[in-house]
Coordinates of C-alpha atoms in Angstrom, one line a residue:
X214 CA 87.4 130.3 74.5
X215 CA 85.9 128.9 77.5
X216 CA 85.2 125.5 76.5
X217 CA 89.0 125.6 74.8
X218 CA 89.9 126.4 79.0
X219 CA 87.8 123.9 80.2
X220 CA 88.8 120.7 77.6
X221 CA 92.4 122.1 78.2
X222 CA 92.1 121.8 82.1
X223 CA 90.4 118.5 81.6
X224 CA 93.2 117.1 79.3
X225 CA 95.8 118.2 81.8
X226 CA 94.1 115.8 85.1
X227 CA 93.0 112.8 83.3
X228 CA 96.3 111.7 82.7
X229 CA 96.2 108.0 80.7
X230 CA 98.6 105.8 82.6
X231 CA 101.3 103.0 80.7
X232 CA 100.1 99.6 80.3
X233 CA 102.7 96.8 79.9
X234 CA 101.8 93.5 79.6
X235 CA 101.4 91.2 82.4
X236 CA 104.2 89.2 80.9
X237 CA 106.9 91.2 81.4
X238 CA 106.4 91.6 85.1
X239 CA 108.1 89.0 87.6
X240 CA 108.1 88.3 90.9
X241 CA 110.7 88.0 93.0
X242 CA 111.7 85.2 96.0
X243 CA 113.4 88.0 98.3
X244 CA 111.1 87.8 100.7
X245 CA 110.1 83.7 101.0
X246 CA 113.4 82.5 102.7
X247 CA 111.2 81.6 106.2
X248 CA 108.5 79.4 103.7
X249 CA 109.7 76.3 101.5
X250 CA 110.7 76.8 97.4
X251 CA 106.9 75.5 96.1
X252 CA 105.6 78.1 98.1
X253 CA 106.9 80.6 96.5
X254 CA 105.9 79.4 93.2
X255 CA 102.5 78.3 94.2
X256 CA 102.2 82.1 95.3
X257 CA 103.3 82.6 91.0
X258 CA 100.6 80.4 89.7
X259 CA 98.1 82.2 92.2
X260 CA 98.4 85.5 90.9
X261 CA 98.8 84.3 87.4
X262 CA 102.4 85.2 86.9
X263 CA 104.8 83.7 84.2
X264 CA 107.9 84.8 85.3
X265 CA 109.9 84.3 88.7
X266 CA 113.4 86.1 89.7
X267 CA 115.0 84.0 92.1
X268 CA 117.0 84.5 94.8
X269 CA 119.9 82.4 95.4
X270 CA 120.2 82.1 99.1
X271 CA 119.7 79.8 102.1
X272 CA 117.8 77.3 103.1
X273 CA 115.2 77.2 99.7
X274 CA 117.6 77.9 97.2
X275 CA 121.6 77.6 98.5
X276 CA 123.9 77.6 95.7
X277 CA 126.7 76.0 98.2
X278 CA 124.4 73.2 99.0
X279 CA 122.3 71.8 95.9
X280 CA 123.5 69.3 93.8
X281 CA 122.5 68.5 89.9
X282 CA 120.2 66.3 91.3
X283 CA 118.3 69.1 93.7
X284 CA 118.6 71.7 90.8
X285 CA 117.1 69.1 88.2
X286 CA 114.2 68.7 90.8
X287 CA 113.7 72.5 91.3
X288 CA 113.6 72.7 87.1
X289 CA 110.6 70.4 87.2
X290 CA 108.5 71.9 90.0
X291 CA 109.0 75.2 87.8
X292 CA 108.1 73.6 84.5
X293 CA 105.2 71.6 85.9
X294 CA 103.9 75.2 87.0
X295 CA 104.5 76.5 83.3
X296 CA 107.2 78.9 85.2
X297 CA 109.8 80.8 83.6
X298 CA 113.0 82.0 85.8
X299 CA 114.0 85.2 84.2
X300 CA 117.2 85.6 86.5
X301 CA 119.0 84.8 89.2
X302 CA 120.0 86.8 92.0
X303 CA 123.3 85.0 94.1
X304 CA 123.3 86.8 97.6
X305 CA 126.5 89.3 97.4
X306 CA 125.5 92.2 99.6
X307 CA 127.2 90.0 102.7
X308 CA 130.2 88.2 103.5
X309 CA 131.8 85.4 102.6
X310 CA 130.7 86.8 99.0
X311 CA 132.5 89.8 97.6
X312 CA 134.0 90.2 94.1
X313 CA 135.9 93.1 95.4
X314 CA 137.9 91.1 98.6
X315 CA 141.4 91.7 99.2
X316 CA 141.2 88.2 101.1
X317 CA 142.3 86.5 98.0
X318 CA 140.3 83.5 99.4
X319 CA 137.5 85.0 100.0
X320 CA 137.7 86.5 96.6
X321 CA 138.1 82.8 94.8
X322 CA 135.0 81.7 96.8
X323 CA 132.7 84.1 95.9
X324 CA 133.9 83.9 91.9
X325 CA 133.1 80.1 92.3
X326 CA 129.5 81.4 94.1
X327 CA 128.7 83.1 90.9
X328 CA 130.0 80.4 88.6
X329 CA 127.4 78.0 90.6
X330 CA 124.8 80.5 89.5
X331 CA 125.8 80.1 86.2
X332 CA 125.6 76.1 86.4
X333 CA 121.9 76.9 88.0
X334 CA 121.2 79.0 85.2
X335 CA 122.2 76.8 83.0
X336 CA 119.8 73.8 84.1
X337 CA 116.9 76.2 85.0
X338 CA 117.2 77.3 81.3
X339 CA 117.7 81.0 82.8
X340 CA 119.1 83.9 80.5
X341 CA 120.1 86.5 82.9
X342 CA 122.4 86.2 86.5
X343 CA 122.8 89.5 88.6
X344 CA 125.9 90.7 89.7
X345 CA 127.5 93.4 91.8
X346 CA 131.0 95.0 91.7
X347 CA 131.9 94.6 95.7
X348 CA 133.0 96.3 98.8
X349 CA 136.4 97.0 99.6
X350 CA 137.7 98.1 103.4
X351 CA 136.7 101.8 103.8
X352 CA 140.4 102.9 105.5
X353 CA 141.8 101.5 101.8
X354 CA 142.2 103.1 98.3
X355 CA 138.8 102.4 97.0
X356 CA 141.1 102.1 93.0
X357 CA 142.5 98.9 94.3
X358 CA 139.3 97.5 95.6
X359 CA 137.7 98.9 91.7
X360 CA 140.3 96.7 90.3
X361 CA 139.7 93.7 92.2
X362 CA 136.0 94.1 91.4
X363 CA 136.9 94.6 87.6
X364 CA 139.6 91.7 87.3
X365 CA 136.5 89.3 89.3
X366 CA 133.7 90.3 87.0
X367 CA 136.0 89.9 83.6
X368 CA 136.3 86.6 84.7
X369 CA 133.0 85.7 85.1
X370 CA 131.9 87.8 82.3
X371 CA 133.9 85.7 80.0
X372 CA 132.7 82.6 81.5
X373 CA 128.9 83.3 81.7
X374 CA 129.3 84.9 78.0
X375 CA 130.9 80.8 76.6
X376 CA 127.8 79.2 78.4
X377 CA 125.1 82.0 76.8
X378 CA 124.4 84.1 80.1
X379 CA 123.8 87.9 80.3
X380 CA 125.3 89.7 82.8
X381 CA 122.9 92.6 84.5
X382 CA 125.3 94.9 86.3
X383 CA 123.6 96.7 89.8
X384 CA 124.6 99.7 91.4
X385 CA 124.6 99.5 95.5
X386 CA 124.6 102.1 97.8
X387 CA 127.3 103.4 99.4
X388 CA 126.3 101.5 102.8
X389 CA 127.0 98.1 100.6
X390 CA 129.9 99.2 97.9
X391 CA 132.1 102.1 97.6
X392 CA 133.2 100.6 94.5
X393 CA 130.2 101.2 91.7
X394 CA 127.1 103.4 93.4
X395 CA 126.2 105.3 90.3
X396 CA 124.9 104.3 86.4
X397 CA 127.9 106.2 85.0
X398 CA 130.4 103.4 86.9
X399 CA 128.2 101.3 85.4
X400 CA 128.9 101.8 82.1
X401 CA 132.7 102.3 82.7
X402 CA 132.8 98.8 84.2
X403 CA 130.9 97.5 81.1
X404 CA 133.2 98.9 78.8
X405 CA 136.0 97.0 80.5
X406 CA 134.0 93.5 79.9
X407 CA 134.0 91.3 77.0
X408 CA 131.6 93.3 74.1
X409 CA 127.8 92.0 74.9
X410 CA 128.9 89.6 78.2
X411 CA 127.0 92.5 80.5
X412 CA 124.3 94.9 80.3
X413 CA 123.5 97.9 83.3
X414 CA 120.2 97.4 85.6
X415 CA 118.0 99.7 87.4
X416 CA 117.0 99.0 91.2
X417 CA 114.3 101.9 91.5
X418 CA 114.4 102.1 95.5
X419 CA 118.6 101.9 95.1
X420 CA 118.6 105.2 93.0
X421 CA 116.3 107.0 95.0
X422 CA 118.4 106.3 98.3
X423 CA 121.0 107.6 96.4
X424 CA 119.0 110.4 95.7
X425 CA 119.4 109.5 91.7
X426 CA 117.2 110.8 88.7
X427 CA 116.2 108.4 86.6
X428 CA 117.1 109.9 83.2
X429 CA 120.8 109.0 83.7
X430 CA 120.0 105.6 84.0
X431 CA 117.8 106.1 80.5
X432 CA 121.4 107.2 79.1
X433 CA 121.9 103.8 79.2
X434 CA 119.6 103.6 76.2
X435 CA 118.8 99.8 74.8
X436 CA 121.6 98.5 76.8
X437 CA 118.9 98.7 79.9
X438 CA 118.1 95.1 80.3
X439 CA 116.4 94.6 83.7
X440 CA 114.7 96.6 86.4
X441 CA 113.7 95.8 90.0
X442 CA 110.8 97.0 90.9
X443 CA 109.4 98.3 94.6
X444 CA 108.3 101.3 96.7
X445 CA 110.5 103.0 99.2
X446 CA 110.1 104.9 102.3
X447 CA 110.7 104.7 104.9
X448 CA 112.1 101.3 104.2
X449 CA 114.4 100.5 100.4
X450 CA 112.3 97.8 98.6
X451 CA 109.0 97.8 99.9
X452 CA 105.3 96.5 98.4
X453 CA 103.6 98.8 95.8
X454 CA 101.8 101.0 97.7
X455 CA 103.5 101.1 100.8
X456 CA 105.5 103.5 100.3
X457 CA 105.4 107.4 98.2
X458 CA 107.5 106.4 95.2
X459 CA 105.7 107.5 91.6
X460 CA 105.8 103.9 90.5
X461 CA 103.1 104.8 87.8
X462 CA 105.4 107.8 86.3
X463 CA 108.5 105.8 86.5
X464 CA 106.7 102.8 84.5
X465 CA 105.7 106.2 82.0
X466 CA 109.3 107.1 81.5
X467 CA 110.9 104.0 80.8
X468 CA 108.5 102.7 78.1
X469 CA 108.0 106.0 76.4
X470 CA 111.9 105.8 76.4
X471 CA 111.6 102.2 75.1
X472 CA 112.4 100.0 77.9
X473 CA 111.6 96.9 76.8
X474 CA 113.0 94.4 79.4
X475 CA 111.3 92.6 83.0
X476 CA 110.0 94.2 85.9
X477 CA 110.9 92.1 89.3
X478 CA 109.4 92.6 92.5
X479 CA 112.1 92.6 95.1
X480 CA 110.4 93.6 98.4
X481 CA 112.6 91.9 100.7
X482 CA 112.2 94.0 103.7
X483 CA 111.9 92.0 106.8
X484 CA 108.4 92.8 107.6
X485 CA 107.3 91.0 104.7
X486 CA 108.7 87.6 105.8
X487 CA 106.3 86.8 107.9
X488 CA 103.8 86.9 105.4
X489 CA 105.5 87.3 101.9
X490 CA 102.5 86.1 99.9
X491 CA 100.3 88.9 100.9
X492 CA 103.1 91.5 99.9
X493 CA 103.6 90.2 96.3
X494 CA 99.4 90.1 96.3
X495 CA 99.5 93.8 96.9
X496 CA 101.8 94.6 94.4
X497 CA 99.9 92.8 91.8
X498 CA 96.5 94.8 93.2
X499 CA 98.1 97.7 92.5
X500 CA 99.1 97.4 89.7
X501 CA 95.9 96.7 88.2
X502 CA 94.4 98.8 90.5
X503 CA 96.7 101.6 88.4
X504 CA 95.6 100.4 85.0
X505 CA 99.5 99.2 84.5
X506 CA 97.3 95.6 83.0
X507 CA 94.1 94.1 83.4

């Protein structure tokens, strides 16, 4: 009986952590906007990555600015690198660009933002863009501003679905939308979109702000297609390790659940700008330092 207690007690602490391979992890260019493009993906090759999630913002990577030309030169430096984008990420948590305006301009500009992710997509041979439903004004019904969001994302939806892009639906927190915050807006706003043209995402350090359990986002089931990846506390989207997030038992749930989609860095807190490199060389540490892969 005693060695049946002490095998027991032994079973119980050496727990046997996930491993996911390598290739399903990404990292992310949230935090490289003060160092050029090649950097970024020099950073890729470094750590022996396959897979980059890019951010499309100023000055490395401006939708509103690059041509075909600049696009078709960004493709090569990623192909010469034996780099795959797995999606693109417009910037839509500011102004000018929000699906849920009631500026009607404003509105038609940032449709056209997404639709020049698409076109980037399209040339970086990229399967998946991100999008997010909006913010409408806070003193106004926030069922006209859903509706605005809903009429913008159909559109693109249907356009992204003709040229062979997947939609991956966020939730933001109430500080950046009071229009979808939680995974069960997520899948009423699906519902509403052309069958297949969107899937839901996961942004771990988005549903713990939110103070969110991670099973409602596994009643998504197979139609989880993306997840960014980060610690929190005290800041959102932080390096692995910085923070007190239980990366290794959220990595646990979602495979034995059968996740079978990408994992992208985002740490694009401020502190890490200075030295964004470093950050994404931490995250990979850990993650091997966690048995996650070799």
């Amino acid at each position: 009986d005693l060695q049946r207690i002490i095998k027991t007690k032994i079973k119980k602490e050496v727990r046997v952590m996930v491993q996911i391979s390598k290739e399903r992890f990404a990292l992310g260019s949230y935090q490289y906007l003060r160092y050029p493009f090649e950097y970024f993906l020099d950073t890729a090759v470094l750590l022996g990555m396959q897979n980059v999630e890019l951010w499309a913002a100023g000055p490395s990577f401006c939708l509103d600015t690059m041509d075909e030309a600049q696009l078709k030169e960004k493709a090569a430096q990623i192909r010469s690198r034996e780099l795959s984008v797995c999606c693109i990420t417009p910037e839509q948590c500011q102004y000018p660009v929000n699906l849920a305006a009631e500026d009607e301009k404003i509105r038609e500009y940032s449709i056209r933002n997404f639709e020049r992710a698409f076109y980037a997509a399209e040339i970086l041979n990229c399967p998946k863009v991100l999008v997010s439903a909006g913010c409408g004004y806070f003193n106004k019904p926030v069922e006209d501003a859903w509706k605005r969001s809903e009429e913008s994302l159909h559109r693109l939806s249907e356009k992204a679905q003709k040229m062979g892009i997947l939609l991956v639906l966020e939730t933001l927190t109430p500080l950046s939308s009071n229009v979808l915050n939680t995974p069960e807006q997520q899948k009423e706003m699906i519902s509403l979109m052309p069958s297949g043209s969107m899937k839901p995402m996961l942004d771990i350090g988005q549903m713990v702000y939110m103070d969110q359990k991670i099973e409602r986002y596994l009643a998504h089931g197979a139609e989880l297609s993306h997840i960014h990846l980060h610690d929190s506390h005290p800041a959102v989207h932080m390096a692995l390790g910085d923070g007190d997030l239980p990366i290794c038992e959220y990595l646990d749930i979602l495979e034995s659940a059968g996740y079978k989609g990408m994992y992208a860095l985002e740490q694009n807190d401020p502190r890490y700008r200075s030295n964004p490199r470093q950050a994404d060389i931490q995250s990979i540490r850990w993650l091997k330092k966690h048995g996650i892969f070799d």
